[in-house]
């Protein structure tokens, strides 16, 4: 049995039925904290939320839904994991992204101010950074998002900064995610996007024969093997960073921004080799032209999260692949 979170800290987990949110939920429950999950189930799955966890089906686009849930559960801290995340879709349909990610966010912060909810932990992205001049990328690197998705996240960051500057009782922690992968150890939850656009689940689907061929988007980049290099981070490590932030938001983590990555880069070809090794499966791979919006290399500096939160990622690429593989096989 899990305990309810203390009445001094009632947490609203927005997007708790989604991939990352449901992993956050497991980490909270492991630490004997039961949040309230708020999700519109547009992409989240109801069965990702264990029995006994309070669930509110609501939409951030509806100010009244947010007002109701904040009041009903006397929320004190919001952890926000709900957004539209497909980069090419954000290029094709930017208004959807500004509405889902920014307008909704304005509703959320407005309702939080009305209800005197003072704390937010917010999921941002490495897509806020400009083409990096320095790798690994520190948090104070230049910010120039290369697509509307990154732009929406940067706008939300700005809203948090301005709100905290205007109201001294309001505080935030922002996390900029690099490439999140993997699944929780005991199974039951994992990455389940529709459509799937992320590399690791797509390679695994190909290894399972659900796709005919793995398309590699570009092998003419200025990287050691010509394919794009990314910094992969296990979803459970990522969720653990949020838990540390929850404990430090009134102290050293107050109004801070942290990268969440491993400081290590793997190319698309290296990921393919690792999947073949970990799964023991071979599959066809074919080179394709570059995908619009992809940069050659994104690697996080995670020194700040280590120094301030004491966070160090514990799970490497093989673990991300093996845990995602166990999940993928059950799908
Ligand atoms: N990628 C690929 N084939 C795929 C999916 C992705 O070659 O089917 C590449 C993509 O071009 C990028 C890297 O894998 O260089 C990581 O892409 P992903 O979508 O997982 O994350 P992103 O870095 O775009 O957030």
Short mmCIF file of C-alpha atoms and ligand atoms in Angstrom, two decimals:
data_model
loop_
_atom_site.label_atom_id
_atom_site.label_comp_id
_atom_site.label_asym_id
_atom_site.label_seq_id
_atom_site.Cartn_x
_atom_site.Cartn_y
_atom_site.Cartn_z
CA UNK A 1 0.00 0.00 0.00
CA UNK A 2 1.21 3.48 -0.78
CA UNK A 3 0.64 6.38 1.52
CA UNK A 4 -1.08 9.53 0.40
CA UNK A 5 1.33 12.38 -0.09
CA UNK A 6 1.40 14.57 3.01
CA UNK A 7 -1.28 17.24 3.14
CA UNK A 8 1.53 19.82 2.93
CA UNK A 9 2.51 18.54 -0.51
CA UNK A 10 -0.27 17.38 -2.77
CA UNK A 11 1.07 16.72 -6.23
CA UNK A 12 -0.80 16.99 -9.52
CA UNK A 13 0.85 14.82 -12.17
CA UNK A 14 -0.32 16.21 -15.50
CA UNK A 15 0.13 13.70 -18.32
CA UNK A 16 0.60 10.89 -15.81
CA UNK A 17 -0.89 8.34 -18.24
CA UNK A 18 1.75 9.04 -20.87
CA UNK A 19 5.17 7.49 -21.43
CA UNK A 20 7.31 9.69 -19.19
CA UNK A 21 4.49 10.69 -16.82
CA UNK A 22 3.65 7.06 -16.04
CA UNK A 23 7.30 6.39 -15.18
CA UNK A 24 7.25 9.44 -12.92
CA UNK A 25 4.18 8.01 -11.27
CA UNK A 26 6.01 4.72 -10.54
CA UNK A 27 8.98 6.56 -9.03
CA UNK A 28 6.67 8.63 -6.81
CA UNK A 29 4.77 5.54 -5.65
CA UNK A 30 8.08 3.78 -4.90
CA UNK A 31 8.89 6.71 -2.66
CA UNK A 32 5.51 6.41 -0.96
CA UNK A 33 4.08 9.52 -2.56
CA UNK A 34 0.67 9.22 -4.24
CA UNK A 35 -0.09 12.08 -6.62
CA UNK A 36 -3.32 12.89 -8.43
CA UNK A 37 -3.09 12.08 -12.14
CA UNK A 38 -4.61 14.54 -14.61
CA UNK A 39 -4.73 13.40 -18.23
CA UNK A 40 -7.05 13.83 -21.22
CA UNK A 41 -6.11 10.31 -22.48
CA UNK A 42 -5.56 11.68 -25.99
CA UNK A 43 -2.33 9.70 -26.11
CA UNK A 44 -1.99 8.45 -22.53
CA UNK A 45 -3.31 5.05 -21.50
CA UNK A 46 -5.67 4.61 -18.57
CA UNK A 47 -4.17 1.23 -17.66
CA UNK A 48 -0.78 2.88 -17.05
CA UNK A 49 -2.27 4.28 -13.85
CA UNK A 50 -2.37 1.70 -11.05
CA UNK A 51 -5.54 1.15 -9.07
CA UNK A 52 -5.81 3.35 -6.03
CA UNK A 53 -4.20 6.37 -7.67
CA UNK A 54 -6.69 9.25 -7.93
CA UNK A 55 -7.38 10.03 -11.59
CA UNK A 56 -9.01 13.13 -13.05
CA UNK A 57 -9.83 13.00 -16.75
CA UNK A 58 -9.43 16.57 -17.84
CA UNK A 59 -7.98 18.81 -20.49
CA UNK A 60 -5.59 21.72 -20.01
CA UNK A 61 -7.45 23.55 -22.77
CA UNK A 62 -10.39 23.74 -20.35
CA UNK A 63 -9.62 26.26 -17.61
CA UNK A 64 -12.52 24.94 -15.55
CA UNK A 65 -11.06 21.41 -15.49
CA UNK A 66 -7.82 22.75 -14.04
CA UNK A 67 -9.59 24.95 -11.51
CA UNK A 68 -11.68 21.99 -10.37
CA UNK A 69 -8.80 19.56 -9.91
CA UNK A 70 -6.54 22.07 -8.13
CA UNK A 71 -9.31 22.89 -5.68
CA UNK A 72 -10.71 19.40 -5.17
CA UNK A 73 -7.36 17.90 -4.21
CA UNK A 74 -5.82 21.00 -2.55
CA UNK A 75 -2.86 20.76 -4.90
CA UNK A 76 0.39 22.42 -3.86
CA UNK A 77 2.80 21.26 -6.60
CA UNK A 78 2.26 20.62 -10.30
CA UNK A 79 4.45 18.25 -12.31
CA UNK A 80 3.72 18.86 -15.97
CA UNK A 81 4.37 16.11 -18.53
CA UNK A 82 1.55 16.67 -21.03
CA UNK A 83 2.36 18.08 -24.43
CA UNK A 84 2.40 17.47 -28.14
CA UNK A 85 5.91 16.28 -28.99
CA UNK A 86 6.25 15.30 -32.65
CA UNK A 87 8.71 17.71 -34.28
CA UNK A 88 7.68 17.20 -37.96
CA UNK A 89 4.02 17.56 -36.98
CA UNK A 90 4.85 20.84 -35.24
CA UNK A 91 6.38 22.09 -38.49
CA UNK A 92 3.31 21.02 -40.50
CA UNK A 93 0.69 22.17 -37.97
CA UNK A 94 2.23 24.86 -35.73
CA UNK A 95 -1.10 26.21 -34.49
CA UNK A 96 -1.92 22.84 -32.93
CA UNK A 97 1.38 23.06 -31.03
CA UNK A 98 0.91 26.66 -29.87
CA UNK A 99 -2.58 25.76 -28.71
CA UNK A 100 -1.77 22.44 -27.01
CA UNK A 101 1.54 23.45 -25.49
CA UNK A 102 1.33 27.21 -24.93
CA UNK A 103 -2.35 28.27 -24.64
CA UNK A 104 -2.97 25.34 -22.32
CA UNK A 105 0.06 26.31 -20.31
CA UNK A 106 -1.24 29.86 -19.85
CA UNK A 107 -4.49 28.33 -18.53
CA UNK A 108 -2.52 26.18 -16.15
CA UNK A 109 -0.39 28.97 -14.71
CA UNK A 110 -3.42 31.24 -14.48
CA UNK A 111 -5.41 28.63 -12.54
CA UNK A 112 -2.38 27.95 -10.33
CA UNK A 113 -2.11 31.64 -9.46
CA UNK A 114 -5.83 31.85 -8.67
CA UNK A 115 -5.64 28.80 -6.42
CA UNK A 116 -2.32 29.89 -4.86
CA UNK A 117 -0.51 26.79 -6.11
CA UNK A 118 3.10 27.89 -5.90
CA UNK A 119 5.30 25.20 -7.45
CA UNK A 120 5.78 23.68 -10.86
CA UNK A 121 8.21 21.13 -12.26
CA UNK A 122 8.18 21.47 -16.01
CA UNK A 123 9.34 19.21 -18.86
CA UNK A 124 11.24 21.13 -21.51
CA UNK A 125 13.53 19.91 -24.24
CA UNK A 126 17.00 20.06 -25.78
CA UNK A 127 15.16 21.39 -28.87
CA UNK A 128 15.32 24.87 -27.29
CA UNK A 129 19.05 25.08 -28.02
CA UNK A 130 20.59 26.64 -31.10
CA UNK A 131 22.98 24.58 -33.21
CA UNK A 132 25.57 23.96 -30.48
CA UNK A 133 28.85 25.84 -30.58
CA UNK A 134 30.06 23.93 -27.56
CA UNK A 135 29.47 20.20 -26.84
CA UNK A 136 28.45 19.01 -24.24
CA UNK A 137 25.80 21.74 -24.16
CA UNK A 138 25.54 23.69 -20.89
CA UNK A 139 22.24 25.20 -19.72
CA UNK A 140 23.42 28.75 -20.49
CA UNK A 141 24.07 27.97 -24.17
CA UNK A 142 22.35 30.07 -26.81
CA UNK A 143 18.62 29.37 -27.19
CA UNK A 144 17.28 29.32 -30.74
CA UNK A 145 14.74 26.54 -31.29
CA UNK A 146 14.88 25.13 -34.80
CA UNK A 147 11.22 24.08 -34.92
CA UNK A 148 7.83 25.13 -33.51
CA UNK A 149 7.88 22.33 -30.93
CA UNK A 150 11.07 23.71 -29.36
CA UNK A 151 9.68 27.21 -29.66
CA UNK A 152 6.55 26.27 -27.66
CA UNK A 153 8.69 24.82 -24.87
CA UNK A 154 10.89 27.90 -24.76
CA UNK A 155 7.77 30.10 -24.48
CA UNK A 156 6.57 28.05 -21.52
CA UNK A 157 9.99 28.42 -19.90
CA UNK A 158 9.71 32.18 -20.35
CA UNK A 159 6.23 32.22 -18.81
CA UNK A 160 7.64 30.43 -15.76
CA UNK A 161 10.60 32.81 -15.48
CA UNK A 162 8.35 35.88 -15.74
CA UNK A 163 5.82 34.49 -13.28
CA UNK A 164 8.49 33.67 -10.71
CA UNK A 165 10.03 37.13 -11.17
CA UNK A 166 6.67 38.84 -10.63
CA UNK A 167 5.50 36.68 -7.72
CA UNK A 168 8.09 35.78 -5.12
CA UNK A 169 5.87 33.00 -3.76
CA UNK A 170 5.98 31.14 -7.11
CA UNK A 171 8.80 28.76 -7.97
CA UNK A 172 9.72 26.34 -10.71
CA UNK A 173 12.22 23.73 -11.83
CA UNK A 174 12.68 23.25 -15.57
CA UNK A 175 14.20 20.11 -17.08
CA UNK A 176 15.47 20.04 -20.64
CA UNK A 177 15.30 16.47 -21.82
CA UNK A 178 17.70 14.98 -24.31
CA UNK A 179 16.69 11.63 -25.93
CA UNK A 180 14.55 9.66 -23.51
CA UNK A 181 14.33 5.87 -23.94
CA UNK A 182 13.84 2.62 -22.04
CA UNK A 183 11.10 1.28 -19.82
CA UNK A 184 10.47 0.51 -16.18
CA UNK A 185 12.02 -2.74 -14.97
CA UNK A 186 8.97 -4.61 -13.81
CA UNK A 187 7.20 -4.09 -17.15
CA UNK A 188 3.65 -2.97 -17.65
CA UNK A 189 4.56 0.48 -18.95
CA UNK A 190 6.74 1.71 -21.80
CA UNK A 191 6.99 3.94 -24.84
CA UNK A 192 3.82 3.77 -26.86
CA UNK A 193 3.50 6.70 -29.24
CA UNK A 194 1.11 6.74 -32.16
CA UNK A 195 2.67 7.33 -34.62
CA UNK A 196 6.13 6.36 -33.35
CA UNK A 197 8.92 8.62 -34.57
CA UNK A 198 11.71 7.90 -32.06
CA UNK A 199 14.73 5.90 -33.05
CA UNK A 200 15.01 3.21 -30.36
CA UNK A 201 11.39 1.96 -30.46
CA UNK A 202 11.48 2.04 -34.27
CA UNK A 203 14.67 -0.05 -34.37
CA UNK A 204 13.10 -2.52 -31.94
CA UNK A 205 9.92 -2.73 -34.03
CA UNK A 206 12.15 -3.51 -37.02
CA UNK A 207 14.01 -6.17 -35.02
CA UNK A 208 10.62 -7.74 -34.25
CA UNK A 209 9.76 -7.77 -37.96
CA UNK A 210 6.92 -5.25 -37.58
CA UNK A 211 8.71 -2.94 -40.00
CA UNK A 212 10.41 -4.13 -43.19
CA UNK A 213 13.46 -1.95 -42.96
CA UNK A 214 15.09 0.54 -40.63
CA UNK A 215 15.41 3.88 -42.39
CA UNK A 216 18.49 5.86 -41.39
CA UNK A 217 17.83 9.55 -42.00
CA UNK A 218 21.13 10.82 -43.33
CA UNK A 219 24.67 9.42 -43.32
CA UNK A 220 26.41 12.54 -44.62
CA UNK A 221 26.55 14.53 -41.38
CA UNK A 222 29.79 15.89 -40.01
CA UNK A 223 30.04 13.15 -37.36
CA UNK A 224 32.47 10.20 -37.05
CA UNK A 225 30.28 7.75 -39.02
CA UNK A 226 28.12 10.31 -40.84
CA UNK A 227 24.92 9.60 -38.86
CA UNK A 228 23.40 11.87 -36.19
CA UNK A 229 24.70 11.68 -32.65
CA UNK A 230 22.29 11.93 -29.72
CA UNK A 231 22.49 11.72 -25.94
CA UNK A 232 20.15 8.95 -24.72
CA UNK A 233 18.80 8.92 -21.19
CA UNK A 234 16.86 6.17 -19.43
CA UNK A 235 13.32 7.24 -18.55
CA UNK A 236 13.71 5.96 -14.98
CA UNK A 237 16.88 8.02 -14.43
CA UNK A 238 14.98 10.98 -15.81
CA UNK A 239 12.06 10.44 -13.43
CA UNK A 240 14.46 10.09 -10.51
CA UNK A 241 15.88 13.54 -11.31
CA UNK A 242 12.36 14.95 -11.01
CA UNK A 243 11.93 13.32 -7.63
CA UNK A 244 15.15 14.94 -6.42
CA UNK A 245 13.87 18.27 -7.73
CA UNK A 246 10.61 17.83 -5.88
CA UNK A 247 12.55 17.61 -2.65
CA UNK A 248 14.79 20.58 -3.51
CA UNK A 249 12.36 23.01 -5.18
CA UNK A 250 12.10 25.14 -2.03
CA UNK A 251 15.88 25.13 -1.62
CA UNK A 252 18.81 24.75 -3.97
CA UNK A 253 16.76 23.79 -7.01
CA UNK A 254 14.40 26.77 -6.74
CA UNK A 255 13.94 28.49 -10.13
CA UNK A 256 16.68 26.43 -11.74
CA UNK A 257 16.97 24.88 -15.20
CA UNK A 258 18.68 21.52 -15.68
CA UNK A 259 19.66 19.45 -18.67
CA UNK A 260 18.87 15.76 -18.36
CA UNK A 261 21.27 13.72 -20.44
CA UNK A 262 24.21 11.41 -19.92
CA UNK A 263 27.04 13.48 -21.43
CA UNK A 264 27.61 10.62 -23.88
CA UNK A 265 26.70 10.58 -27.53
CA UNK A 266 25.73 7.62 -29.71
CA UNK A 267 25.27 7.75 -33.46
CA UNK A 268 22.29 6.17 -35.23
CA UNK A 269 24.64 3.44 -36.50
CA UNK A 270 25.94 2.80 -32.97
CA UNK A 271 22.36 2.45 -31.70
CA UNK A 272 21.64 -0.09 -34.47
CA UNK A 273 24.75 -2.10 -33.54
CA UNK A 274 23.76 -2.04 -29.87
CA UNK A 275 20.21 -3.22 -30.69
CA UNK A 276 21.59 -6.11 -32.74
CA UNK A 277 23.89 -7.09 -29.90
CA UNK A 278 21.34 -6.78 -27.09
CA UNK A 279 18.43 -8.46 -28.89
CA UNK A 280 20.45 -10.98 -30.94
CA UNK A 281 18.28 -10.06 -33.96
CA UNK A 282 19.40 -8.92 -37.36
CA UNK A 283 17.28 -6.72 -39.62
CA UNK A 284 17.59 -4.71 -42.84
CA UNK A 285 18.85 -1.13 -42.68
CA UNK A 286 18.67 1.40 -45.50
CA UNK A 287 20.10 4.88 -45.88
CA UNK A 288 17.62 7.68 -46.57
CA UNK A 289 17.95 11.46 -47.03
CA UNK A 290 18.23 13.67 -43.97
CA UNK A 291 15.05 14.32 -41.97
CA UNK A 292 14.20 18.05 -41.87
CA UNK A 293 14.99 19.71 -38.53
CA UNK A 294 17.65 17.20 -37.40
CA UNK A 295 20.98 18.60 -36.20
CA UNK A 296 24.20 16.56 -36.36
CA UNK A 297 25.02 16.34 -32.65
CA UNK A 298 23.19 16.94 -29.36
CA UNK A 299 24.98 16.02 -26.15
CA UNK A 300 24.05 17.39 -22.74
CA UNK A 301 26.30 18.70 -20.07
CA UNK A 302 24.68 17.23 -16.96
CA UNK A 303 27.15 18.75 -14.52
CA UNK A 304 24.60 21.16 -13.08
CA UNK A 305 22.10 18.41 -12.19
CA UNK A 306 24.93 16.46 -10.59
CA UNK A 307 26.17 19.42 -8.59
CA UNK A 308 22.84 20.81 -7.39
CA UNK A 309 20.55 17.76 -7.29
CA UNK A 310 23.20 15.08 -6.75
CA UNK A 311 21.79 13.34 -9.84
CA UNK A 312 23.85 10.92 -11.88
CA UNK A 313 22.22 8.66 -14.49
CA UNK A 314 22.69 5.00 -13.57
CA UNK A 315 21.46 3.17 -16.64
CA UNK A 316 23.35 3.05 -19.94
CA UNK A 317 22.33 2.48 -23.56
CA UNK A 318 22.25 -1.34 -23.30
CA UNK A 319 19.88 -1.11 -20.35
CA UNK A 320 17.65 1.33 -22.25
CA UNK A 321 17.51 -1.08 -25.16
CA UNK A 322 17.00 -4.25 -23.10
CA UNK A 323 14.22 -2.76 -20.99
CA UNK A 324 12.51 -1.23 -24.04
CA UNK A 325 12.88 -4.61 -25.79
CA UNK A 326 11.11 -6.45 -22.96
CA UNK A 327 8.26 -3.93 -23.21
CA UNK A 328 8.13 -3.90 -27.00
CA UNK A 329 7.82 -7.71 -27.18
CA UNK A 330 4.60 -7.54 -25.15
CA UNK A 331 2.99 -5.02 -27.51
N1 LIG B 1 16.24 8.41 -36.87
C1 LIG B 1 16.47 7.57 -37.94
N2 LIG B 1 15.46 6.71 -38.32
C2 LIG B 1 14.26 6.66 -37.67
C3 LIG B 1 14.04 7.53 -36.57
C4 LIG B 1 15.05 8.40 -36.20
O1 LIG B 1 17.53 7.60 -38.56
O2 LIG B 1 13.40 5.88 -38.07
C5 LIG B 1 17.31 9.32 -36.44
C6 LIG B 1 16.90 10.79 -36.49
O3 LIG B 1 17.11 11.30 -37.77
C7 LIG B 1 17.83 11.39 -35.43
C8 LIG B 1 18.02 10.25 -34.41
O4 LIG B 1 17.62 9.06 -35.10
O5 LIG B 1 19.08 11.68 -36.00
C9 LIG B 1 17.17 10.42 -33.18
O6 LIG B 1 15.85 10.69 -33.58
P1 LIG B 1 14.62 10.68 -32.59
O7 LIG B 1 13.39 10.98 -33.37
O8 LIG B 1 14.63 9.44 -31.78
O9 LIG B 1 14.93 11.87 -31.57
P2 LIG B 1 15.21 13.44 -31.80
O10 LIG B 1 16.70 13.59 -31.60
O11 LIG B 1 14.77 13.80 -33.18
O12 LIG B 1 14.44 14.08 -30.73
#
